[in-house]
Short mmCIF file of N, CA and C in Angstrom, two decimals:
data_model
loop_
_atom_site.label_atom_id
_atom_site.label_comp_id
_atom_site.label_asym_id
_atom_site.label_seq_id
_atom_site.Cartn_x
_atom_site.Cartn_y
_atom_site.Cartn_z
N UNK A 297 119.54 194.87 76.65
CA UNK A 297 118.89 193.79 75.93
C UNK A 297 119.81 192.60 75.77
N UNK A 298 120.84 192.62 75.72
CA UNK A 298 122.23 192.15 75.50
C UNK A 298 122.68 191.05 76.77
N UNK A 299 122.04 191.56 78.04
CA UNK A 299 122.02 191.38 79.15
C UNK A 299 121.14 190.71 79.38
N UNK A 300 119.62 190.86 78.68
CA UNK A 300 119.07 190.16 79.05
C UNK A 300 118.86 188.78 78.53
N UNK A 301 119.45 188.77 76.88
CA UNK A 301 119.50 187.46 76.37
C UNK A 301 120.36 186.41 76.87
N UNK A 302 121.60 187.02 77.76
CA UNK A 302 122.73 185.69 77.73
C UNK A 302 121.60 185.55 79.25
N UNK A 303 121.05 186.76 80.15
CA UNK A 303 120.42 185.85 81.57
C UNK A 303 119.50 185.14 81.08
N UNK A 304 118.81 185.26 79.93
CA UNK A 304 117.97 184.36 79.37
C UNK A 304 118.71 182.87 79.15
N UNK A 305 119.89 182.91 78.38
CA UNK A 305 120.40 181.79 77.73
C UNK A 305 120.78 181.07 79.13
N UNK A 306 121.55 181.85 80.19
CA UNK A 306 121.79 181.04 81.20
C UNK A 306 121.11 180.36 81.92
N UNK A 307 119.31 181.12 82.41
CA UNK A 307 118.58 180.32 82.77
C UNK A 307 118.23 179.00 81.67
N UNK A 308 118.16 179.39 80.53
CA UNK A 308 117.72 178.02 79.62
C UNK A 308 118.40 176.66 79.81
N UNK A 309 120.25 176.74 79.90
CA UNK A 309 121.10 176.39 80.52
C UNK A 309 120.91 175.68 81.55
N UNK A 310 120.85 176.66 82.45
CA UNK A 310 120.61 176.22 84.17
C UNK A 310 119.74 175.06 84.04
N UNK A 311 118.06 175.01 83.77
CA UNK A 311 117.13 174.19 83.47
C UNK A 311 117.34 173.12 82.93
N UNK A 312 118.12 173.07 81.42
CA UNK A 312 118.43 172.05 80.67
C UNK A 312 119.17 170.82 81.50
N UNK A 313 120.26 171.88 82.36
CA UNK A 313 120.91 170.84 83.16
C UNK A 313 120.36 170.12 84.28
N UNK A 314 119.11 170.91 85.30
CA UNK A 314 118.59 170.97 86.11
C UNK A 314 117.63 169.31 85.38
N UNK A 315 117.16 169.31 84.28
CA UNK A 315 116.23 168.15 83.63
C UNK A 315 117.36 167.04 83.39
N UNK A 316 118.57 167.30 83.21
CA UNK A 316 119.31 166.07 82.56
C UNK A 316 119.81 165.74 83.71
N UNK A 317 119.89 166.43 84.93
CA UNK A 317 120.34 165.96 86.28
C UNK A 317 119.26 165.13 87.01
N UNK A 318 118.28 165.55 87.29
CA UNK A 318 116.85 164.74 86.80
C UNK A 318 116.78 163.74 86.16
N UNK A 319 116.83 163.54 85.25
CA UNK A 319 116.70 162.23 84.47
C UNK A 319 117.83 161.23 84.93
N UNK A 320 118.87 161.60 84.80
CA UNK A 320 120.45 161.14 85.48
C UNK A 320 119.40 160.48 87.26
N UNK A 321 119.43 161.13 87.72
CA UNK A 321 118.74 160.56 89.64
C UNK A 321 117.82 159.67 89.15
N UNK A 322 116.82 159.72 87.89
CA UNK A 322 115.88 159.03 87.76
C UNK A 322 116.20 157.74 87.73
N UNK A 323 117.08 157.76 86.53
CA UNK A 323 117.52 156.52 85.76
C UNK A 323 118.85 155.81 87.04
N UNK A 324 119.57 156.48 87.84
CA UNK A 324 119.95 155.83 89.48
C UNK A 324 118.96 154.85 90.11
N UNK A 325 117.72 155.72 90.15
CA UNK A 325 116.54 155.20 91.07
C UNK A 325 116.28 153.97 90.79
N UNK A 326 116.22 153.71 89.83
CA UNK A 326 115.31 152.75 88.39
C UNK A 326 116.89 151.36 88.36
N UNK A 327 117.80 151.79 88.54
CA UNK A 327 118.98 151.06 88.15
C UNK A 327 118.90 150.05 89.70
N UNK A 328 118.72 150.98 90.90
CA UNK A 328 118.98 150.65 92.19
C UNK A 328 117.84 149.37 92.67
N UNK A 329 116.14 149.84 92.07
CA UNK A 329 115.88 149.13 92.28
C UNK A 329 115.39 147.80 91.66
N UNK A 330 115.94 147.82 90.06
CA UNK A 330 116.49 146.70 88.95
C UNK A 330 117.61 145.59 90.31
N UNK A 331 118.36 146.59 90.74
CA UNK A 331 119.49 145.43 91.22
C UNK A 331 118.95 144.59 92.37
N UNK A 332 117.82 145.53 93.75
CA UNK A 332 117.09 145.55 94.20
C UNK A 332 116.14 143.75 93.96
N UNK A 333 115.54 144.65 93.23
CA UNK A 333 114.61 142.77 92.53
C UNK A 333 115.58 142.00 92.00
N UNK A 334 116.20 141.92 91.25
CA UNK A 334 117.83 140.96 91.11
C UNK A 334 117.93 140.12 92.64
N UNK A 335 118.59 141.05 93.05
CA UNK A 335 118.87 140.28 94.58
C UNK A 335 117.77 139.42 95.22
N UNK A 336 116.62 140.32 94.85
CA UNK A 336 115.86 138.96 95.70
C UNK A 336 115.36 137.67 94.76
N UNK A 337 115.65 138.25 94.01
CA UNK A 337 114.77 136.79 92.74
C UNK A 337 116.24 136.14 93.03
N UNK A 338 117.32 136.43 93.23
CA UNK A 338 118.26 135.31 92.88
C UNK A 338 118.30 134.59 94.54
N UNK A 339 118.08 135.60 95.68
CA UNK A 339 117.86 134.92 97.07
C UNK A 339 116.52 133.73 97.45
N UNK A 340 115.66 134.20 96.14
CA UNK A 340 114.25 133.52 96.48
C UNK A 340 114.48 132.16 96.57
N UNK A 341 114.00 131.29 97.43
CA UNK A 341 114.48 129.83 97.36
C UNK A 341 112.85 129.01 98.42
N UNK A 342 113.20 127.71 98.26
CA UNK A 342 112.11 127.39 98.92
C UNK A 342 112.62 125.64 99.09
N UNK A 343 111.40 125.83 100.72
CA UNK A 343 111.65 124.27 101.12
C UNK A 343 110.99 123.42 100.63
N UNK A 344 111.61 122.34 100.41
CA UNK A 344 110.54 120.75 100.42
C UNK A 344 111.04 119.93 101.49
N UNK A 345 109.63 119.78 102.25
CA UNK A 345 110.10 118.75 103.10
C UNK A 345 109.76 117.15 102.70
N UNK A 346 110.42 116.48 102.79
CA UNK A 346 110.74 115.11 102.73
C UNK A 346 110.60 114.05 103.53
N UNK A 347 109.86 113.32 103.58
CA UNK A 347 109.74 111.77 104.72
C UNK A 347 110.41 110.70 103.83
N UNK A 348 111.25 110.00 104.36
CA UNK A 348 111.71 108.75 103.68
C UNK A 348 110.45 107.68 103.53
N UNK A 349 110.17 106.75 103.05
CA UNK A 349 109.20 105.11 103.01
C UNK A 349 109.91 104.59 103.91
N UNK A 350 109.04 104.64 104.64
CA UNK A 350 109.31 103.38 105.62
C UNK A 350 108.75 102.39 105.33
N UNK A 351 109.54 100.98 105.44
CA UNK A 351 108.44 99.95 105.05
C UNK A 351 108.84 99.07 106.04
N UNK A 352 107.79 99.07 107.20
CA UNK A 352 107.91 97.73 108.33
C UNK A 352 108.51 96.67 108.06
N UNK A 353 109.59 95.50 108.40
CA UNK A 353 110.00 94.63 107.82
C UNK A 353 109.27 93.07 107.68
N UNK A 354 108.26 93.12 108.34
CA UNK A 354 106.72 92.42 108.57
C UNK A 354 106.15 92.21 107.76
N UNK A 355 106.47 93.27 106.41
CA UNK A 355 105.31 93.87 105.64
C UNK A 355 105.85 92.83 103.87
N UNK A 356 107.52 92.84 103.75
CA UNK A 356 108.13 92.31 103.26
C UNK A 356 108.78 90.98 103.47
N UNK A 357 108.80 90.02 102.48
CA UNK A 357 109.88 89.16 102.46
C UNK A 357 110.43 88.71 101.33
N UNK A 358 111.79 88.73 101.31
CA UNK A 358 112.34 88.52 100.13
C UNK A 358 113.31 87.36 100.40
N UNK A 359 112.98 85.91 99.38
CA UNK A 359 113.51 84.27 99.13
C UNK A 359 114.76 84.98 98.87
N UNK A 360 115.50 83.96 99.25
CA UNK A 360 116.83 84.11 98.62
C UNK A 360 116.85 83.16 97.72
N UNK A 361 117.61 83.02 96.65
CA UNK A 361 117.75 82.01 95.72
C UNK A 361 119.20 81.15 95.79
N UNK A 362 119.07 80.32 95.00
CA UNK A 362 120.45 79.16 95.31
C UNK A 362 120.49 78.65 93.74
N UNK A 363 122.21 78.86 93.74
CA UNK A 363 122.25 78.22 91.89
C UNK A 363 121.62 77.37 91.60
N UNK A 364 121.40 76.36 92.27
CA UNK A 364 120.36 75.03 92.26
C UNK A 364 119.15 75.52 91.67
N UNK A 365 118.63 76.51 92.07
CA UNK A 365 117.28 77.12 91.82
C UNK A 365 116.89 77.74 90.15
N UNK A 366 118.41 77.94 89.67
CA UNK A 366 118.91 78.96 88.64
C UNK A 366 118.95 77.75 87.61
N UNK A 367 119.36 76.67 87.77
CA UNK A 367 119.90 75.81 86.68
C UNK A 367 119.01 74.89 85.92
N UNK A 368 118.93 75.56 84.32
CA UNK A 368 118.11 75.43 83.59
C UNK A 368 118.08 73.80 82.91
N UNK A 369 119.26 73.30 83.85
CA UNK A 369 119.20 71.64 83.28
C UNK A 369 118.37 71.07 83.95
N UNK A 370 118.46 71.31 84.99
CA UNK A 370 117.30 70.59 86.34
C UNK A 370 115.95 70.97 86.30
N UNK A 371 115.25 71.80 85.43
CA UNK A 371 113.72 71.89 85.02
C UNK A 371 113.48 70.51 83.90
N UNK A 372 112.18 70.49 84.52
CA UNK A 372 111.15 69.35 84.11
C UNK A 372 110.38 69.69 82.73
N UNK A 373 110.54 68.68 82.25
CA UNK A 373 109.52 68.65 80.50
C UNK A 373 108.30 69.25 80.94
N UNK A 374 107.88 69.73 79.91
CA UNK A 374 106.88 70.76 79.53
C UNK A 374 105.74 69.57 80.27
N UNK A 375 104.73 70.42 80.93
CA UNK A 375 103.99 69.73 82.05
C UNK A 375 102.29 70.01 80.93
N UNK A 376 102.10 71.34 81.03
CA UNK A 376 101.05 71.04 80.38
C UNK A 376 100.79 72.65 79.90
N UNK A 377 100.54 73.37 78.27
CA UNK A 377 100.54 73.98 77.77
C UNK A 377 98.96 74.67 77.96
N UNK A 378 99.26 76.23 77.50
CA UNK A 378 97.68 77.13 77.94
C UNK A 378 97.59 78.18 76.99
N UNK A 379 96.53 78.17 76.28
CA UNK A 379 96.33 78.76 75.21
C UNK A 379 96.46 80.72 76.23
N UNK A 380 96.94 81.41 75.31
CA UNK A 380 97.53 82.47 76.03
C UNK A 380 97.50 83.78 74.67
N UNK A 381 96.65 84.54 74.46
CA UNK A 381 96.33 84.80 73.06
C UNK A 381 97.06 86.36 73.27
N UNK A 382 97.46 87.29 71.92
CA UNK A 382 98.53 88.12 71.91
C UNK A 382 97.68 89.19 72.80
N UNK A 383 96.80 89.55 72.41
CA UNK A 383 96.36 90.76 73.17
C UNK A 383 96.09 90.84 74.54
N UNK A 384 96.53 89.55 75.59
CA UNK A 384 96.76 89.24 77.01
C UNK A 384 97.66 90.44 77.16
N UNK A 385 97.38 90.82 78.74
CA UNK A 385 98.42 91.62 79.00
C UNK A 385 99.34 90.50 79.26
N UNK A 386 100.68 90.68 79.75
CA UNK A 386 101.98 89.75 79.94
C UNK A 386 102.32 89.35 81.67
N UNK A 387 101.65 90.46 82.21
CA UNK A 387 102.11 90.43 83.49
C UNK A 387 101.53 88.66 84.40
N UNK A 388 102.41 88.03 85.17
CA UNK A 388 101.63 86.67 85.70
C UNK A 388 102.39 87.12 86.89
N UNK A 389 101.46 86.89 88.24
CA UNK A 389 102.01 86.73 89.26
C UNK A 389 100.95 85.40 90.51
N UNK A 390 101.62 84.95 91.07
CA UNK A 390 101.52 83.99 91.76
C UNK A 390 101.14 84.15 93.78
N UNK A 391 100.62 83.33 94.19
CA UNK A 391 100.53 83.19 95.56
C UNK A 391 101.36 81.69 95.96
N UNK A 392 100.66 81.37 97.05
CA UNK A 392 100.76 79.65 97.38
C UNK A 392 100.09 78.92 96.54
N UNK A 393 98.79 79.43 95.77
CA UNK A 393 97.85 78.65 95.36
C UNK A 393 97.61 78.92 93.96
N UNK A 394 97.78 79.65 93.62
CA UNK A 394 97.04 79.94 92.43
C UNK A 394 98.13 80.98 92.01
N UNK A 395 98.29 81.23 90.33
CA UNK A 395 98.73 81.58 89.63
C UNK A 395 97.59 83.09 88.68
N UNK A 396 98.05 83.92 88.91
CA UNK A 396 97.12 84.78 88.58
C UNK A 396 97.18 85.07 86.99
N UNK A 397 96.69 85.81 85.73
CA UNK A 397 97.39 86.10 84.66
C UNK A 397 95.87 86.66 83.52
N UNK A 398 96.69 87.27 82.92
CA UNK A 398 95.24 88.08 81.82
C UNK A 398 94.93 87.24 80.64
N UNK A 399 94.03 86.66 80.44
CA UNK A 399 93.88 85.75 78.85
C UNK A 399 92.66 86.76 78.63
N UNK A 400 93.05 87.00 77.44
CA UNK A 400 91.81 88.06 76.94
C UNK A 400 90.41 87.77 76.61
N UNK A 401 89.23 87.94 77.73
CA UNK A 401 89.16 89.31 78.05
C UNK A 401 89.10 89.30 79.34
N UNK A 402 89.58 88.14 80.26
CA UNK A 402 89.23 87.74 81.36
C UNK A 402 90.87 87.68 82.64
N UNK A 403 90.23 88.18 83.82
CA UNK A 403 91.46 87.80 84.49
C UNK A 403 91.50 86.31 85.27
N UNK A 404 92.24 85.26 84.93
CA UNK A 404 92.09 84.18 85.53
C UNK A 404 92.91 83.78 86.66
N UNK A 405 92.25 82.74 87.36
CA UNK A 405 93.36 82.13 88.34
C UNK A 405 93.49 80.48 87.97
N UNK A 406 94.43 80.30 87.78
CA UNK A 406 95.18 79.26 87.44
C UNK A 406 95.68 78.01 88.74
N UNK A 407 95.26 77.03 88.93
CA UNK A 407 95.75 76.23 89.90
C UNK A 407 97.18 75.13 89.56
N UNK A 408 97.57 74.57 90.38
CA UNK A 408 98.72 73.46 90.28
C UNK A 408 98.98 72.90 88.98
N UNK A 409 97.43 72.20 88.85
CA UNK A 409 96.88 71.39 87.69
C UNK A 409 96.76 72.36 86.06
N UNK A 410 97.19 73.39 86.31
CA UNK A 410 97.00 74.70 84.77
C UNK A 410 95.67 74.53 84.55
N UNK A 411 94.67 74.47 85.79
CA UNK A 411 93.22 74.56 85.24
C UNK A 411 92.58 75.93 85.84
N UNK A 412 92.00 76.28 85.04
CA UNK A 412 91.71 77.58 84.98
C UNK A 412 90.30 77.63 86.15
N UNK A 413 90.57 77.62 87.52
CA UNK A 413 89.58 77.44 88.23
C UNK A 413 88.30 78.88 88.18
N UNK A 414 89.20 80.15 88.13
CA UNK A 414 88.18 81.19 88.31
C UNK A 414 88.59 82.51 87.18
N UNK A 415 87.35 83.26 87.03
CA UNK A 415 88.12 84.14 85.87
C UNK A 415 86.59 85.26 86.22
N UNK A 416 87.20 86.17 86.21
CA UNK A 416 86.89 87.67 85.49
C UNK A 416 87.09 88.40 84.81
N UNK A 417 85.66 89.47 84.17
CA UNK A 417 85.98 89.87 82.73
C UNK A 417 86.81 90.98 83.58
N UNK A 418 87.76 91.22 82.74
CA UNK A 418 88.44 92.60 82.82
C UNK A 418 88.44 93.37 81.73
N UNK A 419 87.16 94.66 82.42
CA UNK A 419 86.51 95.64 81.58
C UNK A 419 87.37 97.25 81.71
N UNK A 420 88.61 96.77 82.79
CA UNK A 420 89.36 98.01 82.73
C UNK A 420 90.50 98.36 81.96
N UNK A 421 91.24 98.87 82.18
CA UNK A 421 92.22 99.65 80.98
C UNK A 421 93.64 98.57 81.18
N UNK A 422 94.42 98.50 80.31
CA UNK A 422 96.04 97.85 80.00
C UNK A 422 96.36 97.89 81.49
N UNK A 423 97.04 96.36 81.89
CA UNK A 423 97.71 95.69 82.90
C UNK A 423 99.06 96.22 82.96
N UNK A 424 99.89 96.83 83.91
CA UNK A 424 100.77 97.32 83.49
C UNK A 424 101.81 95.92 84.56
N UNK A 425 101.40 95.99 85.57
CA UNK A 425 101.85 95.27 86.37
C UNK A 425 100.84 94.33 87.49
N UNK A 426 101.69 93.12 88.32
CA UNK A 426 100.76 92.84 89.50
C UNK A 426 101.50 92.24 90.01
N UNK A 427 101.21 92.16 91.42
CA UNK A 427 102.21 91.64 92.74
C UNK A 427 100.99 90.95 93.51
N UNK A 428 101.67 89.93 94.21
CA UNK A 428 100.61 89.52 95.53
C UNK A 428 101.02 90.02 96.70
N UNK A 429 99.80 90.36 97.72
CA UNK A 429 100.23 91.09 98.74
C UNK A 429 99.25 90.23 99.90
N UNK A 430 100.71 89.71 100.96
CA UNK A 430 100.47 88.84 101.83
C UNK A 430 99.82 89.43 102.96
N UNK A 431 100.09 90.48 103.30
CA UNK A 431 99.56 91.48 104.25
C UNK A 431 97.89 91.29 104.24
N UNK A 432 97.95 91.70 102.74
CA UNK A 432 96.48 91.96 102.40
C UNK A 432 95.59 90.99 101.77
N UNK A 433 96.56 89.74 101.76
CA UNK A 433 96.32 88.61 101.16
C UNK A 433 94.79 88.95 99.84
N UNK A 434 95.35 89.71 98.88
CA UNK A 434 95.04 89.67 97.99
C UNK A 434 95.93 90.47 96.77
N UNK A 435 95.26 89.85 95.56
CA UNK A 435 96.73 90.14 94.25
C UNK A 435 96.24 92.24 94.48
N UNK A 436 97.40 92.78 93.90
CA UNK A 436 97.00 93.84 93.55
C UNK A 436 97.53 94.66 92.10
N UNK A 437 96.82 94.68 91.36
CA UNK A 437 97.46 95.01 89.81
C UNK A 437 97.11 96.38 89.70
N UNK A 438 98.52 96.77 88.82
CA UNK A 438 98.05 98.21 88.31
C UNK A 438 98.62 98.55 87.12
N UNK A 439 97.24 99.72 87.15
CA UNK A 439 97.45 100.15 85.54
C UNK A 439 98.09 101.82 84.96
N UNK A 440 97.86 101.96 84.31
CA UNK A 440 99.26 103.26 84.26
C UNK A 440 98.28 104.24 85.35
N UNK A 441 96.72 104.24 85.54
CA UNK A 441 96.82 105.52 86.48
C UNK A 441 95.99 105.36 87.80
N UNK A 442 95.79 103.21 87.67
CA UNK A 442 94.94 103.31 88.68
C UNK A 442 95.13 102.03 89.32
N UNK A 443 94.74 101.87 91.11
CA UNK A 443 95.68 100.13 91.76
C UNK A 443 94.54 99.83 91.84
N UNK A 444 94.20 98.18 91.84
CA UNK A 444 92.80 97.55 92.34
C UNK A 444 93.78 96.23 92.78
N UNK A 445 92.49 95.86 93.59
CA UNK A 445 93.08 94.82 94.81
C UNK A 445 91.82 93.25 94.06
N UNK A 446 92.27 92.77 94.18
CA UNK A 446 91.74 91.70 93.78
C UNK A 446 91.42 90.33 94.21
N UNK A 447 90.46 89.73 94.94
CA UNK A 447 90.27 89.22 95.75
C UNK A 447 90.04 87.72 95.27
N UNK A 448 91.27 86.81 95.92
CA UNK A 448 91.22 85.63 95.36
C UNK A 448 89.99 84.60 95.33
N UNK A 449 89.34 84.70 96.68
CA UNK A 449 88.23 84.43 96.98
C UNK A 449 86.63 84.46 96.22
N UNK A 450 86.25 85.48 96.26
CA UNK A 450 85.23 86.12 95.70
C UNK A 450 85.75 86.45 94.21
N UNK A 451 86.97 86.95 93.73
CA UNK A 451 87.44 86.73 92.26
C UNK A 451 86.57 88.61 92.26
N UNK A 452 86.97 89.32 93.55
CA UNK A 452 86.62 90.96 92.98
C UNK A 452 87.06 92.06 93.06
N UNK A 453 87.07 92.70 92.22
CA UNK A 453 88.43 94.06 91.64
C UNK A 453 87.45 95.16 92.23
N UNK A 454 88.12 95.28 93.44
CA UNK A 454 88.09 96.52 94.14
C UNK A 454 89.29 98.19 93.37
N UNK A 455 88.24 99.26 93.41
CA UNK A 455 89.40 100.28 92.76
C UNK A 455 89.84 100.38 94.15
N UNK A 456 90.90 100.97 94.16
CA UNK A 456 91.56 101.46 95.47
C UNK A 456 92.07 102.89 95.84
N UNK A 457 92.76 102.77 94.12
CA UNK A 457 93.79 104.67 94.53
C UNK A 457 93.59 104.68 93.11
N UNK A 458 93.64 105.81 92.74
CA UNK A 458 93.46 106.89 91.29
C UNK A 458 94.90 107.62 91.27
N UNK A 459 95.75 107.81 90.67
CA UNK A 459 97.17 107.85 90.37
C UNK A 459 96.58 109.60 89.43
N UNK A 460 96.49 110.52 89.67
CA UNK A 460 96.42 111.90 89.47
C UNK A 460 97.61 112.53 88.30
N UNK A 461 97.63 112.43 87.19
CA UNK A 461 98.80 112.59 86.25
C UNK A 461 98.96 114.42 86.35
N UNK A 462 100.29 115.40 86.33
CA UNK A 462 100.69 116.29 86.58
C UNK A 462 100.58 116.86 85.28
#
């Protein structure tokens, strides 16, 4: 009987170790492939490909200026003043002919003479900016999410591009 308790105790033994040796390979397995995903999350990487702007040199021209141009003694007395009210946007940009600019609620064009030859209501959102574009020989202004082209002629705000916020 004596005999049979310690072969008892030894198998209990044997087993106990047989499970903690077990668990031990498990917790290897589990460690190996922890390091496993490690390695690749830290290898994971990815391309962006990239095109530079090209901008034809056709497309641009940029005046050079001359101190002459700069010197605030050589401007002429106030020629003739334009009521210009606060809630205008600020932005003014110019062609050969005409002077473009926001008097609220209208976008006007402005000639030589500061006479306000043509104007549209502008029923769209805050002026952020505007440039003239010789290419396209018309102004093009934009606003924080959208460009319109604006046609000196006809005096009409085409939308163009929708600016998609992230």
């Amino acid at each position: 009987e004596e005999l049979n308790r310690i072969y008892s105790k030894i198998t209990e033994l044997i087993n106990a170790q047989e499970t903690t040796r077990q668990d031990i390979d498990l917790l290897i397995l589990n460690i190996r492939l922890l390091e496993t995903n490690m390695n690749n999350i830290e290898q994971t990487c990815f391309t962006i490909n990239t095109h530079p702007l090209v901008i034809d040199d056709k497309f641009t021209l940029i005046k050079t200026t001359t101190e002459r141009e700069l010197d605030l003694l050589t401007l002429s007395p106030v020629y003739r003043t334009m009521r210009y009210p606060k809630e205008s946007f600020v932005s003014l940009i110019s062609n050969d002919r005409y002077l473009m600019m926001h008097q609220q609620p209208n976008l006007c064009l402005v000639d030589r003479e500061m006479n306000i030859v043509k104007q549209k209501l502008w029923s769209y959102g805050p002026i952020w900016d505007m440039c003239w574009s010789s290419t396209l020989d018309k102004f093009i202004v934009l606003e924080k999410n959208n460009i319109y082209l604006v046609d000196e002629n006809k005096m009409s705000v085409d939308h163009v591009y929708r600016i998609v916020e992230r």
